[in-house]
Amino acid sequence: MTLLRTKRLTKHFGGVHALDGVDLSFEAGAVTALVGPNGSGKSTLINVLTGFVPMDGGHVLIGDSVVPDGVRSSDVSAYGITRTFQSVRLIGQMSVLDNILLVLTERTVWGALFERHGAFHLDSAQKTLTEVGLWEKRHELAENLSFGQRKLLEIARAISMNASVYLFDEPFAGLFPEMRTVVSRILRRLRDQGAAVVLVEHDMELIRDLADHCYVLDSGKVIASGKPADVLREPHVVEAYLGK
Amino acid sequence: MEYFVHIGILICVYGMVALSLNLVVGETGMISVAQAAFSGIGAYVTALLLLALGINFFLAVILSMLAAGAIAFLVGAIFTRLQEVYYVFGTVGFNVILYTVLLNWNSVTRGPLGIPGIPRPELFGFIFSDNHMFLGLALASLAAIYGLCTFIKNSSFGRVLHAIREDEEATSVFGYATHHYKLAVFTIAAMFTAYASGLYATYISYIDPSTFALPESIFILAMIILGGLSSTRGAVLGAFLLVILPEALRFVGFPSDIAAQMRQMTYGLVLVLLMLYRPQGILGKFRI
Ligand SMILES: Nc1ncnc2c1ncn2[C@@H]1O[C@H](COP(=O)(O)OP(=O)(O)OP(=O)(O)O)[C@@H](O)[C@H]1O
Ligand SMILES: [Mg+2]
């Protein structure tokens, strides 16, 4: 089942074609990898899909329905989409625990005003923070964590959203091996639970290992797609990566 | 003694206004220079209702809170969608407009003549005409507003405000209609401020537009920056310090007319020194 799809998606920054007519689809219960050289448009795609950057043309489809006028960031969670950021965006002056509670508690103004987090929220936060090994650090400010811990906290925040589509922008970058194992395990679990997992990643080994499907972007265009083992062998893919 | 009671009442009134502004500036990170305008609405609506209709103070002040809240909601609906810098100038503009209205709408506000003879509050037949009793009422009011601000800060709502202050865009992607939150806190702050200045009007018994002009908004902003943004205790501390500082100058030998002029100077100086040496304020955690 296709949960999220793009049709001829376009985004220009001045003269730069960050996305140039991109058609992609992300399936439930699958890890879809997005690969491509630096500047090929991977992060821009995630930014357009989450309303951080307005699109210039094309369509985004949630399930089978077109999102009119492009995605707005405040609607993203209602579509069941969540994300992480290539460079971490946590609430730095908030505790680790509060960063997670933030996405677990009441969304409406009136509800939030009269709500204090309860045992139910704490249980849920404990579960995800334990999974990424940060429960012991729950009272630390997010900005005082190490680089890797901050990345893990961001992933914990994303999985706390209970989304159906997860957009992970280079979740492994800069992580120690034991942390990588934790992230791999989480991605597999999300896939097995039926989510569409989108993984931006440069490490081909990891992609062969984790991804069910793979798109290769270059200069804002999809230049190849298919099973990672096949796609990553194609000469023009290798060439795009290594330079001409 | 009467003098200390007077200063105590002023500290309570300014403390409440500073606490409400801290919700907007300190907790949410929206720099607002319009708090004196909402003070003005609170004071004038309370005074006019008391004098024209002779209703109970507490009813009048609640109506003035609703009026200030309604106006804040309308103004905020436009402002809170603006980007930072435009938002700040928007609030400046609003304060200037409100001051001009108070000054020129003679048939209602009596313009520069102001409104004299505002009666003291009455509760179950007891009139707060004695300043000691009034101080008690002011302290109880300050405690109530302090409690409400703490309640807001510790709620899920307060956590969202903090998140908006640091990264509004990221907050919205996790499912928060952030401008609703900004609008709500802007409105709540206007209502708390209206209460404080309604109380002030009955204490001082005479109000005129000059009390609610733009410099007053900057004065209140200076209080919370001095005390420390995003600190509930800091807001009260800032109000305390900026109320007593000019008074203290009088005690160390400045003639009283000069001391009065020095109020502007001192808080200007305090602001400059803070920005140079401690931008997060005395008890604050974050810098603008
Ligand atoms: N906000 C922006 N303003 C201007 N140009 C941008 C912006 N965001 C991205 N670009 C440009 O769009 C192109 C695609 O960038 P993008 O960040 O999507 O690449 P990427 O595939 O994520 O690269 P990397 O692997 O380095 O993260 C680049 O040329 C980049 O400079
Ligand atoms: Mg990128």
CSV table of C-alpha atoms in Angstrom, one decimal, chain A:
chain,number,residue,atom,x,y,z
A,1,MET,CA,0.0,0.0,0.0
A,2,THR,CA,1.3,3.4,-1.0
A,3,LEU,CA,1.2,5.8,1.9
A,4,LEU,CA,2.9,8.8,0.4
A,5,ARG,CA,3.6,9.8,-3.2
A,6,THR,CA,5.0,12.6,-5.2
A,7,LYS,CA,4.2,13.5,-8.8
A,8,ARG,CA,6.5,15.7,-10.9
A,9,LEU,CA,7.6,17.5,-7.8
A,10,THR,CA,9.6,20.6,-8.5
A,11,LYS,CA,11.6,23.0,-6.4
A,12,HIS,CA,14.0,25.7,-7.6
A,13,PHE,CA,16.3,27.8,-5.5
A,14,GLY,CA,17.1,30.7,-7.8
A,15,GLY,CA,18.8,28.9,-10.7
A,16,VAL,CA,19.3,25.7,-8.7
A,17,HIS,CA,16.9,22.8,-9.6
A,18,ALA,CA,16.9,21.1,-6.2
A,19,LEU,CA,13.9,19.0,-7.3
A,20,ASP,CA,13.2,18.6,-11.0
A,21,GLY,CA,10.0,16.6,-11.7
A,22,VAL,CA,10.4,13.9,-9.0
A,23,ASP,CA,8.1,10.9,-8.9
A,24,LEU,CA,8.4,8.8,-5.9
A,25,SER,CA,6.2,6.5,-3.8
A,26,PHE,CA,6.7,5.2,-0.3
A,27,GLU,CA,5.1,1.9,0.7
A,28,ALA,CA,3.8,0.7,4.0
A,29,GLY,CA,5.9,-1.9,5.6
A,30,ALA,CA,9.0,-1.0,3.6
A,31,VAL,CA,12.2,0.9,4.1
A,32,THR,CA,12.8,3.1,1.1
A,33,ALA,CA,16.2,4.6,0.7
A,34,LEU,CA,17.0,7.9,-0.9
A,35,VAL,CA,20.6,8.1,-2.1
A,36,GLY,CA,22.5,10.6,-4.2
A,37,PRO,CA,25.5,12.8,-4.1
A,38,ASN,CA,25.7,16.0,-2.0
A,39,GLY,CA,23.2,18.6,-3.2
A,40,SER,CA,21.1,16.2,-5.2
A,41,GLY,CA,17.9,17.3,-3.4
A,42,LYS,CA,17.3,14.6,-0.8
A,43,SER,CA,16.8,17.0,2.1
A,44,THR,CA,14.9,19.4,0.0
A,45,LEU,CA,12.5,16.6,-0.8
A,46,ILE,CA,11.9,16.0,2.9
A,47,ASN,CA,11.5,19.7,3.5
A,48,VAL,CA,8.9,20.0,0.8
A,49,LEU,CA,7.0,16.9,2.1
A,50,THR,CA,6.9,18.5,5.6
A,51,GLY,CA,6.1,22.0,4.6
A,52,PHE,CA,9.4,23.6,5.5
A,53,VAL,CA,10.0,24.6,2.0
A,54,PRO,CA,7.1,25.5,-0.3
A,55,MET,CA,7.0,23.5,-3.6
A,56,ASP,CA,7.0,25.2,-7.0
A,57,GLY,CA,5.2,22.5,-9.0
A,58,GLY,CA,3.8,19.0,-9.0
A,59,HIS,CA,1.7,17.2,-6.4
A,60,VAL,CA,2.0,15.4,-3.1
A,61,LEU,CA,-0.4,12.6,-2.5
A,62,ILE,CA,-1.3,11.2,1.0
A,63,GLY,CA,-2.7,7.8,0.2
A,64,ASP,CA,-4.8,8.6,-2.9
A,65,SER,CA,-5.7,12.2,-2.2
A,66,VAL,CA,-3.8,15.1,-3.5
A,67,VAL,CA,-2.7,17.7,-0.9
A,68,PRO,CA,-4.1,21.0,-2.3
A,69,ASP,CA,-1.6,23.9,-2.5
A,70,GLY,CA,1.3,21.8,-1.1
A,71,VAL,CA,1.9,20.6,2.4
A,72,ARG,CA,1.8,23.0,5.4
A,73,SER,CA,4.0,22.2,8.3
A,74,SER,CA,1.2,22.4,10.8
A,75,ASP,CA,-0.8,19.7,8.9
A,76,VAL,CA,2.1,17.2,8.6
A,77,SER,CA,1.4,15.3,11.8
A,78,ALA,CA,-2.3,15.0,11.0
A,79,TYR,CA,-1.2,13.3,7.8
A,80,GLY,CA,0.6,10.8,9.9
A,81,ILE,CA,4.0,12.0,8.7
A,82,THR,CA,7.0,12.8,10.9
A,83,ARG,CA,10.6,13.5,10.4
A,84,THR,CA,14.1,14.1,11.7
A,85,PHE,CA,16.5,16.7,10.6
A,86,GLN,CA,19.9,16.4,8.9
A,87,SER,CA,21.3,18.9,11.5
A,88,VAL,CA,19.4,18.2,14.7
A,89,ARG,CA,16.6,20.5,15.7
A,90,LEU,CA,15.7,19.7,19.3
A,91,ILE,CA,14.5,22.2,21.9
A,92,GLY,CA,17.9,22.7,23.4
A,93,GLN,CA,17.0,24.4,26.6
A,94,MET,CA,14.4,21.8,27.5
A,95,SER,CA,15.2,18.5,29.3
A,96,VAL,CA,15.4,15.3,27.3
A,97,LEU,CA,12.2,14.2,28.9
A,98,ASP,CA,10.3,17.4,28.0
A,99,ASN,CA,11.4,17.1,24.4
A,100,ILE,CA,9.6,13.8,24.3
A,101,LEU,CA,6.6,14.9,26.4
A,102,LEU,CA,6.2,17.8,24.0
A,103,VAL,CA,5.1,15.4,21.2
A,104,LEU,CA,3.0,13.2,23.5
A,105,THR,CA,0.7,15.7,25.1
A,106,GLU,CA,-2.5,17.5,24.1
A,107,ARG,CA,-2.4,19.5,20.9
A,108,THR,CA,-5.3,21.9,21.3
A,109,VAL,CA,-4.7,25.1,23.2
A,110,TRP,CA,-7.6,24.7,25.6
A,111,GLY,CA,-6.7,21.0,26.3
A,112,ALA,CA,-3.0,21.8,26.8
A,113,LEU,CA,-3.8,24.7,29.2
A,114,PHE,CA,-5.5,22.4,31.7
A,115,GLU,CA,-3.2,19.4,31.2
A,116,ARG,CA,-0.2,18.3,33.1
A,117,HIS,CA,1.7,15.3,31.9
A,118,GLY,CA,0.6,12.1,33.7
A,119,ALA,CA,1.8,8.6,34.3
A,120,PHE,CA,0.5,7.6,30.9
A,121,HIS,CA,2.8,10.1,29.2
A,122,LEU,CA,5.7,9.2,31.4
A,123,ASP,CA,5.3,5.5,30.6
A,124,SER,CA,5.3,6.1,27.0
A,125,ALA,CA,8.4,8.5,27.2
A,126,GLN,CA,10.2,5.9,29.3
A,127,LYS,CA,9.6,3.3,26.7
A,128,THR,CA,11.1,5.3,23.8
A,129,LEU,CA,13.9,6.9,25.8
A,130,THR,CA,14.9,3.4,27.1
A,131,GLU,CA,14.9,2.1,23.5
A,132,VAL,CA,17.5,4.8,22.5
A,133,GLY,CA,19.4,4.5,25.9
A,134,LEU,CA,18.6,8.0,27.1
A,135,TRP,CA,16.2,7.4,30.0
A,136,GLU,CA,19.0,7.9,32.5
A,137,LYS,CA,19.7,11.3,30.9
A,138,ARG,CA,16.1,12.4,31.0
A,139,HIS,CA,16.7,15.4,33.3
A,140,GLU,CA,19.7,16.8,31.2
A,141,LEU,CA,19.1,19.7,28.9
A,142,ALA,CA,19.0,18.5,25.3
A,143,GLU,CA,21.7,20.9,24.4
A,144,ASN,CA,24.1,19.3,26.8
A,145,LEU,CA,23.9,15.9,25.2
A,146,SER,CA,26.7,14.6,22.9
A,147,PHE,CA,26.2,14.8,19.2
A,148,GLY,CA,25.2,11.2,18.9
A,149,GLN,CA,22.8,11.4,21.8
A,150,ARG,CA,21.1,14.4,20.3
A,151,LYS,CA,20.5,12.4,17.1
A,152,LEU,CA,19.1,9.5,19.1
A,153,LEU,CA,16.8,11.9,21.0
A,154,GLU,CA,15.5,13.3,17.7
A,155,ILE,CA,14.8,9.7,16.5
A,156,ALA,CA,13.1,9.0,19.9
A,157,ARG,CA,10.9,12.1,19.4
A,158,ALA,CA,10.0,11.0,15.9
A,159,ILE,CA,9.0,7.5,17.0
A,160,SER,CA,6.9,9.0,19.8
A,161,MET,CA,4.7,10.5,17.2
A,162,ASN,CA,3.3,7.1,16.2
A,163,ALA,CA,3.3,8.1,12.6
A,164,SER,CA,2.7,6.0,9.5
A,165,VAL,CA,5.4,7.7,7.4
A,166,TYR,CA,8.9,8.4,8.9
A,167,LEU,CA,11.3,10.6,7.0
A,168,PHE,CA,14.8,10.1,8.4
A,169,ASP,CA,17.4,12.5,7.1
A,170,GLU,CA,20.8,10.8,7.6
A,171,PRO,CA,20.0,9.3,11.0
A,172,PHE,CA,23.2,7.3,11.1
A,173,ALA,CA,25.6,10.1,10.2
A,174,GLY,CA,28.3,10.6,12.9
A,175,LEU,CA,27.0,7.8,15.1
A,176,PHE,CA,29.2,5.3,16.9
A,177,PRO,CA,28.7,1.6,15.9
A,178,GLU,CA,26.6,0.7,19.0
A,179,MET,CA,24.3,3.7,18.3
A,180,ARG,CA,24.0,2.6,14.7
A,181,THR,CA,22.8,-0.8,15.8
A,182,VAL,CA,20.1,0.9,17.9
A,183,VAL,CA,18.9,3.0,15.0
A,184,SER,CA,18.9,0.0,12.6
A,185,ARG,CA,16.8,-1.9,15.1
A,186,ILE,CA,14.3,0.9,15.3
A,187,LEU,CA,14.0,1.3,11.6
A,188,ARG,CA,13.4,-2.5,11.2
A,189,ARG,CA,10.8,-2.4,14.0
A,190,LEU,CA,8.9,0.5,12.4
A,191,ARG,CA,8.9,-1.3,9.1
A,192,ASP,CA,7.7,-4.5,10.7
A,193,GLN,CA,4.9,-2.6,12.3
A,194,GLY,CA,3.7,-1.5,8.9
A,195,ALA,CA,5.1,2.0,8.7
A,196,ALA,CA,6.6,3.5,5.5
A,197,VAL,CA,10.2,4.3,6.5
A,198,VAL,CA,12.2,6.7,4.3
A,199,LEU,CA,15.9,6.7,4.8
A,200,VAL,CA,18.4,9.2,3.4
A,201,GLU,CA,21.8,7.6,3.7
A,202,HIS,CA,25.2,7.7,2.1
A,203,ASP,CA,26.5,4.4,3.4
A,204,MET,CA,25.8,1.7,0.7
A,205,GLU,CA,26.5,-1.1,3.0
A,206,LEU,CA,23.7,0.0,5.3
A,207,ILE,CA,21.3,0.5,2.4
A,208,ARG,CA,21.9,-3.0,1.1
A,209,ASP,CA,21.3,-4.2,4.6
A,210,LEU,CA,18.2,-2.2,5.5
A,211,ALA,CA,16.4,-0.9,2.4
A,212,ASP,CA,13.7,-2.8,0.5
A,213,HIS,CA,13.6,-0.2,-2.3
A,214,CYS,CA,16.0,2.5,-3.4
A,215,TYR,CA,15.8,5.8,-5.4
A,216,VAL,CA,18.9,7.5,-6.7
A,217,LEU,CA,18.7,11.3,-7.0
A,218,ASP,CA,21.1,13.4,-9.0
A,219,SER,CA,20.7,17.1,-9.5
A,220,GLY,CA,17.0,16.9,-8.5
A,221,LYS,CA,16.1,14.0,-10.9
A,222,VAL,CA,15.5,10.4,-10.1
A,223,ILE,CA,18.2,8.6,-12.2
A,224,ALA,CA,17.5,5.1,-11.0
A,225,SER,CA,15.1,3.1,-8.8
A,226,GLY,CA,14.6,-0.5,-7.8
A,227,LYS,CA,16.1,-3.1,-5.4
A,228,PRO,CA,19.2,-1.7,-3.7
A,229,ALA,CA,21.4,-4.6,-4.7
A,230,ASP,CA,20.7,-4.0,-8.4
A,231,VAL,CA,20.4,-0.2,-8.5
A,232,LEU,CA,23.6,0.5,-6.7
A,233,ARG,CA,25.5,-1.6,-9.3
A,234,GLU,CA,24.3,0.3,-12.3
A,235,PRO,CA,27.1,2.2,-14.0
A,236,HIS,CA,25.4,5.6,-14.2
A,237,VAL,CA,24.6,5.4,-10.5
A,238,VAL,CA,28.2,4.7,-9.6
A,239,GLU,CA,29.2,7.5,-12.0
A,240,ALA,CA,26.9,10.0,-10.3
A,241,TYR,CA,28.4,9.2,-7.0
A,242,LEU,CA,32.0,9.1,-8.0
A,243,GLY,CA,31.8,12.1,-10.4
A,244,LYS,CA,32.2,12.0,-14.1
